[in-house]
Every structure is written in C-alpha cells, then in structure tokens.
C-alpha cells in the first residue's frame, strides 16, 4: 500500500470538517466514515478558532490543514506556517484558487508555493487539475502526493474527465493519488477507487447532505467497495456479449 | 415567597423572567452591562421567527419548539406575520431545490407571485414562500420585555450578581462559560443599512452555495443584513471579506442596495453547545439556561417555558440535560 509521506492510511477517506449543521453531527459523521484524515481550514479567523480546532483534534485522526480561500503564494505560505504551529504537523493541503466561480486551482502559483513549502520542510498535498505536466512540475517541486480534482469544489458532479484521470494514474503509478473535490455521491467515490486512486477527499457531499452521518457511512462503504474492486482486477468493458456459459451444445428450446 | 434571580438580561434572561412572572413567580434581574444594548449578542440578532426555514440546517427540536415563538412574542411585542420569502439566482437553483426538500410548509412561487409579494424583488424566477413565519424587531422586543417587567415590579440591578445566590437562573450566554465547559462561541457578523429606495416587507433569504444572506426589514427603509456563521471566537472585528459578501449579496437582491447608507456593523458570538441546541442545567443552586445559538428569539420562549417548568414545578422538559442539586 502506498503511504502519504510515510503514513499509511487504513481507511483512504479524507473528510472535510466544514459546513456541518453542528459539531455533534460532524463528530457522528467522522465516526461513521472511519475517515483516516480530517481536513480543516485555517484561512479564516487566525487564532480565534481554537475551540473548533480542538474539536477537530478530538476526532483523533490525522489532521490535514488546508489553505482554502488563498489566492496568492504569499497568503498560502503564511497560512501553511500558521497551520504547522496550530496543529503541529508538516502536512499541508495546498489550495490556491485561481477562479472565483469554478474555484479552479491556479496551477502556476501552486507549483511555486509547493516549491517554497517543500524546501521549508512541509509535506505538501497539492490540490491540482488533471493536467499531467502540472503533475510533473509539482513532483519536481518536491510534492510526493498529487490531488487532482474530480470536478469543481462543491459541484457534486463526480469524475468529469475519466480519461484524464486514468491517464494520470497510468503516468504516475508510484505516486499516491487522491481525488480531491467534485464528489457528490458514493458511486463517484467508488469510481475513483476503481480507477486505482489511493484515496478520496470530500466534504460537501457529506456535510450538506440531509443526513451527514448516514452519507458518511455510505461513502465509507463505497470506498471500500471501489478499492476491493480495483484490487480484484475488474474485467474490461467490451462491445459484444461474452456468455458466461458455453453456447455450443445447448438444446434449442424455441 | 421565593425570589428568583435571573442573571443576564439578554433575550434568554428577559424571556425567562417574563415567563416566570407570567406564572406568578417573584423575580429580580441582574445585568452588569445595564439596560439592553450593544453589549449583548441579542442586540445583533435578526429577529426572524422562522422555524420552518431554519429546519433546513437545524435539528427537529428547532422546528417544533420554534413554533411556540410567534404567539409567545405577540403577547409581548409587535410581531409582523408576513412570512418569509426564499429566492435564489438561476445558477443556484439546486440550492433552492435542496432547501425545498429539507423544509416544509411553504408554497412554491414563480416570478409573478414573487413580484406580487415584494414588488421590489425583480429577476427571480422561482422562490419559496413560508407564509406562517414572522419577524420582530429584536431591540424593541428587549426594551418591551424590560419595560413590562419593570411595570410588574421586577427590580433590575445593573451590577454583577452577588455570588452564592439561592434560586439563581444564569442566562449569561457565553459569559457563563466557566461553568459550562461545552459551550462555545460562533461568530456572527451583520450590517444595518438604510435604503429608502427599496421596499421589502418581510424577511428575504437569498440562497447561495458560499454566502447565503438574509435581509430583515426594520421599517422606515432600514434593513438588517446577516449573518455570517464562523467557527471563531474573535468578536472584535468584521472582516472585509464578510462585509463584501453581505453587501454583494444584497446588491444581487436589488441593485438599489448599492446606494444604501451603512448605519451599523455588528459582530458578536452566539453561545452554542456541540449540537447547536439549547440546554437547561441545574447545578447546585443555579439553573443554567443557555446555548440558543442562532435561534435566540425563535427558541427563547421554549427555553423560558422549560426553565419555569423546572424552577416552579420541578418538571423536566427535553432541554434539561443535567440536574444535580
């Protein structure tokens, strides 16, 4: 099993902590999901979110702070430093938004910030597109994990470009790959795992569902199913039927 | 006769005092901050009595207990029973459908009906009209309760309550935190603007995936815009981002809001327990009533009834989660 900067994840679900109806429901969702990682935002309200951050620490899972809402390298680097102090971790989910409506990552600034942070000892989880060249640049900048989007953040559209995501998996067979953003349904999460991705990161699909605790469990089951399916070497799709029993020698009944 | 000492004269404390007095109890009120004013988070509330809308993102007790609010308040202050109108821009219609799935007791309305309800609301093709909801002016409500209680002989002490009081009811919100370890503050930011060019007569909610807005008319062209929900305990400032989001949402509702005069900027912390539902706790000689979160005016009546049930009749309502006398 691939590790994330040396840390293996028994449950390859990374679950966000934003937008839940209450901290109590957030807690239930985490229990039901078995998520191995909690992502948490530091962008807003530097220093004053202590109570909430403590609740996140109390979930007792790995914490992956993020730079959500940052639009420049400088903001992202500052936020990463703050995250390292607050959560005492080298992990940082690097998110640099380039477009307000699609929340598409600004990959140029992303590569630059990834280089600065990697050189500074951070273990960077970059939120990127499915562009292979950008992926190469991020690895060259020091990243050891890539997190391509499935679809824009919060859109719930699933894997918009399966071809590109397959290509990415094929291009980086040894690199832990995480589908980050765009998951709306458990079937999307299963799909990501069936393609051989190593983990799935999601938030809105659980937090904004009608029953976050139930949806968290659905995601857990789907991710398990998808991973098992990938390991079981699924059959290839084909154009014609392939009977599962021999056709020759059967009696003609009509 | 037992004298109940209510500590804290925000919406929780005043509602508790009012309910106790209505049931014949003798009450005094302590608030070191003085008369109702900007020092309490009740001052900065929206004043929406909207249990059906709130159910979109709250648990069942908010829906059920919140329905007690309109009649309770109507006996004590002016309540505007004009419903709530929920709209979304065309690109955010998935949010409107989601809102409709999570809530109940509304009519689906189209462009014509929206304009009929609120002539200054153009360009919205679809909306939801919650006709049974209402709103009030929170500051007026606090002043009305104080005045009524004073007229009924309730003494208000503008000093810190003496320690060791018997029959104390602690309604201090976040200030009671040293005794209520699981209480936290949730930051809210709001604006009061004056815009006589726009006439809206009922609370409007504009759905948006990132920055949902509500706007509550206060009369005379004055509107309250609210409110952010941030898991932070810094009540010292509004961020430029929040102000930008609130104002651009208002502008999206009606561009004439671009000419509005900004009268007030409010920032405060809502007291909340982990499930964001209110609690009543009797610890020793003190009853704590707290955790109204973003539902101060909506749930204060139910909280007050629960406190009176416990204090006067030793009855445990569902909000009582601990009783150690």
mmCIF file with all atom_site columns, C-alpha atoms in Angstrom, chain A residues 19-25 28 43-53 55 68-71 75 100-103 154 207-211, chain B residues 56-59 91 95 98 102 177 182-185 187 189 208-210 228-234 237 239 241-242 245 273-276 293:
data_model
loop_
_atom_site.group_PDB
_atom_site.id
_atom_site.type_symbol
_atom_site.label_atom_id
_atom_site.label_alt_id
_atom_site.label_comp_id
_atom_site.label_asym_id
_atom_site.label_entity_id
_atom_site.label_seq_id
_atom_site.pdbx_PDB_ins_code
_atom_site.Cartn_x
_atom_site.Cartn_y
_atom_site.Cartn_z
_atom_site.occupancy
_atom_site.B_iso_or_equiv
_atom_site.pdbx_formal_charge
_atom_site.auth_seq_id
_atom_site.auth_comp_id
_atom_site.auth_asym_id
_atom_site.auth_atom_id
_atom_site.pdbx_PDB_model_num
ATOM 1  C CA . UNK A 1 19  ? -20.393 23.116 6.682   1.00 0.00 ? 19  UNK A CA 1
ATOM 2  C CA . UNK A 1 20  ? -21.875 20.552 9.069   1.00 0.00 ? 20  UNK A CA 1
ATOM 3  C CA . UNK A 1 21  ? -25.104 21.525 10.851  1.00 0.00 ? 21  UNK A CA 1
ATOM 4  C CA . UNK A 1 22  ? -23.322 21.205 14.208  1.00 0.00 ? 22  UNK A CA 1
ATOM 5  C CA . UNK A 1 23  ? -20.085 19.908 15.724  1.00 0.00 ? 23  UNK A CA 1
ATOM 6  C CA . UNK A 1 24  ? -22.065 16.995 17.158  1.00 0.00 ? 24  UNK A CA 1
ATOM 7  C CA . UNK A 1 25  ? -23.105 15.909 13.665  1.00 0.00 ? 25  UNK A CA 1
ATOM 8  C CA . UNK A 1 28  ? -21.001 11.403 14.190  1.00 0.00 ? 28  UNK A CA 1
ATOM 9  C CA . UNK A 1 43  ? -7.903  30.710 6.280   1.00 0.00 ? 43  UNK A CA 1
ATOM 10 C CA . UNK A 1 44  ? -10.499 32.488 8.328   1.00 0.00 ? 44  UNK A CA 1
ATOM 11 C CA . UNK A 1 45  ? -10.065 33.981 11.734  1.00 0.00 ? 45  UNK A CA 1
ATOM 12 C CA . UNK A 1 46  ? -6.457  33.371 12.559  1.00 0.00 ? 46  UNK A CA 1
ATOM 13 C CA . UNK A 1 47  ? -6.061  32.254 16.120  1.00 0.00 ? 47  UNK A CA 1
ATOM 14 C CA . UNK A 1 48  ? -9.676  32.579 17.200  1.00 0.00 ? 48  UNK A CA 1
ATOM 15 C CA . UNK A 1 49  ? -10.952 29.217 16.063  1.00 0.00 ? 49  UNK A CA 1
ATOM 16 C CA . UNK A 1 50  ? -9.320  27.429 18.993  1.00 0.00 ? 50  UNK A CA 1
ATOM 17 C CA . UNK A 1 51  ? -12.475 25.795 20.297  1.00 0.00 ? 51  UNK A CA 1
ATOM 18 C CA . UNK A 1 52  ? -13.388 24.407 16.908  1.00 0.00 ? 52  UNK A CA 1
ATOM 19 C CA . UNK A 1 53  ? -9.839  23.291 16.192  1.00 0.00 ? 53  UNK A CA 1
ATOM 20 C CA . UNK A 1 55  ? -12.933 19.628 18.434  1.00 0.00 ? 55  UNK A CA 1
ATOM 21 C CA . UNK A 1 68  ? -8.674  27.049 1.381   1.00 0.00 ? 68  UNK A CA 1
ATOM 22 C CA . UNK A 1 69  ? -9.569  30.518 0.183   1.00 0.00 ? 69  UNK A CA 1
ATOM 23 C CA . UNK A 1 70  ? -5.982  31.580 -0.565  1.00 0.00 ? 70  UNK A CA 1
ATOM 24 C CA . UNK A 1 71  ? -5.450  33.332 -3.879  1.00 0.00 ? 71  UNK A CA 1
ATOM 25 C CA . UNK A 1 75  ? -1.217  34.023 1.549   1.00 0.00 ? 75  UNK A CA 1
ATOM 26 C CA . UNK A 1 100 ? -13.843 32.666 -8.224  1.00 0.00 ? 100 UNK A CA 1
ATOM 27 C CA . UNK A 1 101 ? -16.765 30.832 -9.793  1.00 0.00 ? 101 UNK A CA 1
ATOM 28 C CA . UNK A 1 102 ? -15.186 27.481 -10.604 1.00 0.00 ? 102 UNK A CA 1
ATOM 29 C CA . UNK A 1 103 ? -12.694 27.572 -7.703  1.00 0.00 ? 103 UNK A CA 1
ATOM 30 C CA . UNK A 1 154 ? -18.732 21.532 -4.079  1.00 0.00 ? 154 UNK A CA 1
ATOM 31 C CA . UNK A 1 207 ? -21.745 17.812 5.267   1.00 0.00 ? 207 UNK A CA 1
ATOM 32 C CA . UNK A 1 208 ? -24.552 19.250 3.152   1.00 0.00 ? 208 UNK A CA 1
ATOM 33 C CA . UNK A 1 209 ? -26.494 16.034 2.679   1.00 0.00 ? 209 UNK A CA 1
ATOM 34 C CA . UNK A 1 210 ? -29.745 15.621 4.549   1.00 0.00 ? 210 UNK A CA 1
ATOM 35 C CA . UNK A 1 211 ? -28.199 13.092 6.938   1.00 0.00 ? 211 UNK A CA 1
ATOM 36 C CA . UNK B 2 56  ? -33.087 23.387 6.543   1.00 0.00 ? 56  UNK B CA 1
ATOM 37 C CA . UNK B 2 57  ? -29.930 23.247 8.632   1.00 0.00 ? 57  UNK B CA 1
ATOM 38 C CA . UNK B 2 58  ? -31.108 22.505 12.160  1.00 0.00 ? 58  UNK B CA 1
ATOM 39 C CA . UNK B 2 59  ? -32.417 19.551 14.084  1.00 0.00 ? 59  UNK B CA 1
ATOM 40 C CA . UNK B 2 91  ? -27.474 29.404 -11.350 1.00 0.00 ? 91  UNK B CA 1
ATOM 41 C CA . UNK B 2 95  ? -29.766 25.185 -3.624  1.00 0.00 ? 95  UNK B CA 1
ATOM 42 C CA . UNK B 2 98  ? -32.370 21.388 -1.728  1.00 0.00 ? 98  UNK B CA 1
ATOM 43 C CA . UNK B 2 102 ? -35.310 19.910 3.672   1.00 0.00 ? 102 UNK B CA 1
ATOM 44 C CA . UNK B 2 177 ? -18.599 29.508 30.040  1.00 0.00 ? 177 UNK B CA 1
ATOM 45 C CA . UNK B 2 182 ? -19.053 22.513 26.437  1.00 0.00 ? 182 UNK B CA 1
ATOM 46 C CA . UNK B 2 183 ? -20.269 25.964 25.460  1.00 0.00 ? 183 UNK B CA 1
ATOM 47 C CA . UNK B 2 184 ? -18.535 27.655 22.522  1.00 0.00 ? 184 UNK B CA 1
ATOM 48 C CA . UNK B 2 185 ? -18.901 30.917 20.645  1.00 0.00 ? 185 UNK B CA 1
ATOM 49 C CA . UNK B 2 187 ? -19.062 34.315 15.349  1.00 0.00 ? 187 UNK B CA 1
ATOM 50 C CA . UNK B 2 189 ? -21.366 39.444 11.548  1.00 0.00 ? 189 UNK B CA 1
ATOM 51 C CA . UNK B 2 208 ? -26.047 30.877 -2.389  1.00 0.00 ? 208 UNK B CA 1
ATOM 52 C CA . UNK B 2 209 ? -23.604 27.995 -2.019  1.00 0.00 ? 209 UNK B CA 1
ATOM 53 C CA . UNK B 2 210 ? -20.947 30.156 -0.369  1.00 0.00 ? 210 UNK B CA 1
ATOM 54 C CA . UNK B 2 228 ? -22.163 35.025 8.818   1.00 0.00 ? 228 UNK B CA 1
ATOM 55 C CA . UNK B 2 229 ? -21.567 31.800 10.738  1.00 0.00 ? 229 UNK B CA 1
ATOM 56 C CA . UNK B 2 230 ? -17.918 31.328 11.534  1.00 0.00 ? 230 UNK B CA 1
ATOM 57 C CA . UNK B 2 231 ? -16.402 28.857 13.978  1.00 0.00 ? 231 UNK B CA 1
ATOM 58 C CA . UNK B 2 232 ? -14.321 31.541 15.597  1.00 0.00 ? 232 UNK B CA 1
ATOM 59 C CA . UNK B 2 233 ? -14.357 33.288 18.940  1.00 0.00 ? 233 UNK B CA 1
ATOM 60 C CA . UNK B 2 234 ? -12.994 36.619 17.855  1.00 0.00 ? 234 UNK B CA 1
ATOM 61 C CA . UNK B 2 237 ? -13.965 42.871 14.059  1.00 0.00 ? 237 UNK B CA 1
ATOM 62 C CA . UNK B 2 239 ? -13.575 41.054 8.046   1.00 0.00 ? 239 UNK B CA 1
ATOM 63 C CA . UNK B 2 241 ? -14.473 39.541 3.131   1.00 0.00 ? 241 UNK B CA 1
ATOM 64 C CA . UNK B 2 242 ? -17.622 39.151 5.208   1.00 0.00 ? 242 UNK B CA 1
ATOM 65 C CA . UNK B 2 245 ? -20.093 39.127 0.767   1.00 0.00 ? 245 UNK B CA 1
ATOM 66 C CA . UNK B 2 273 ? -23.457 23.663 22.630  1.00 0.00 ? 273 UNK B CA 1
ATOM 67 C CA . UNK B 2 274 ? -21.969 20.945 20.390  1.00 0.00 ? 274 UNK B CA 1
ATOM 68 C CA . UNK B 2 275 ? -25.326 20.033 18.808  1.00 0.00 ? 275 UNK B CA 1
ATOM 69 C CA . UNK B 2 276 ? -26.314 23.706 18.491  1.00 0.00 ? 276 UNK B CA 1
ATOM 70 C CA . UNK B 2 293 ? -27.042 29.697 19.121  1.00 0.00 ? 293 UNK B CA 1
#
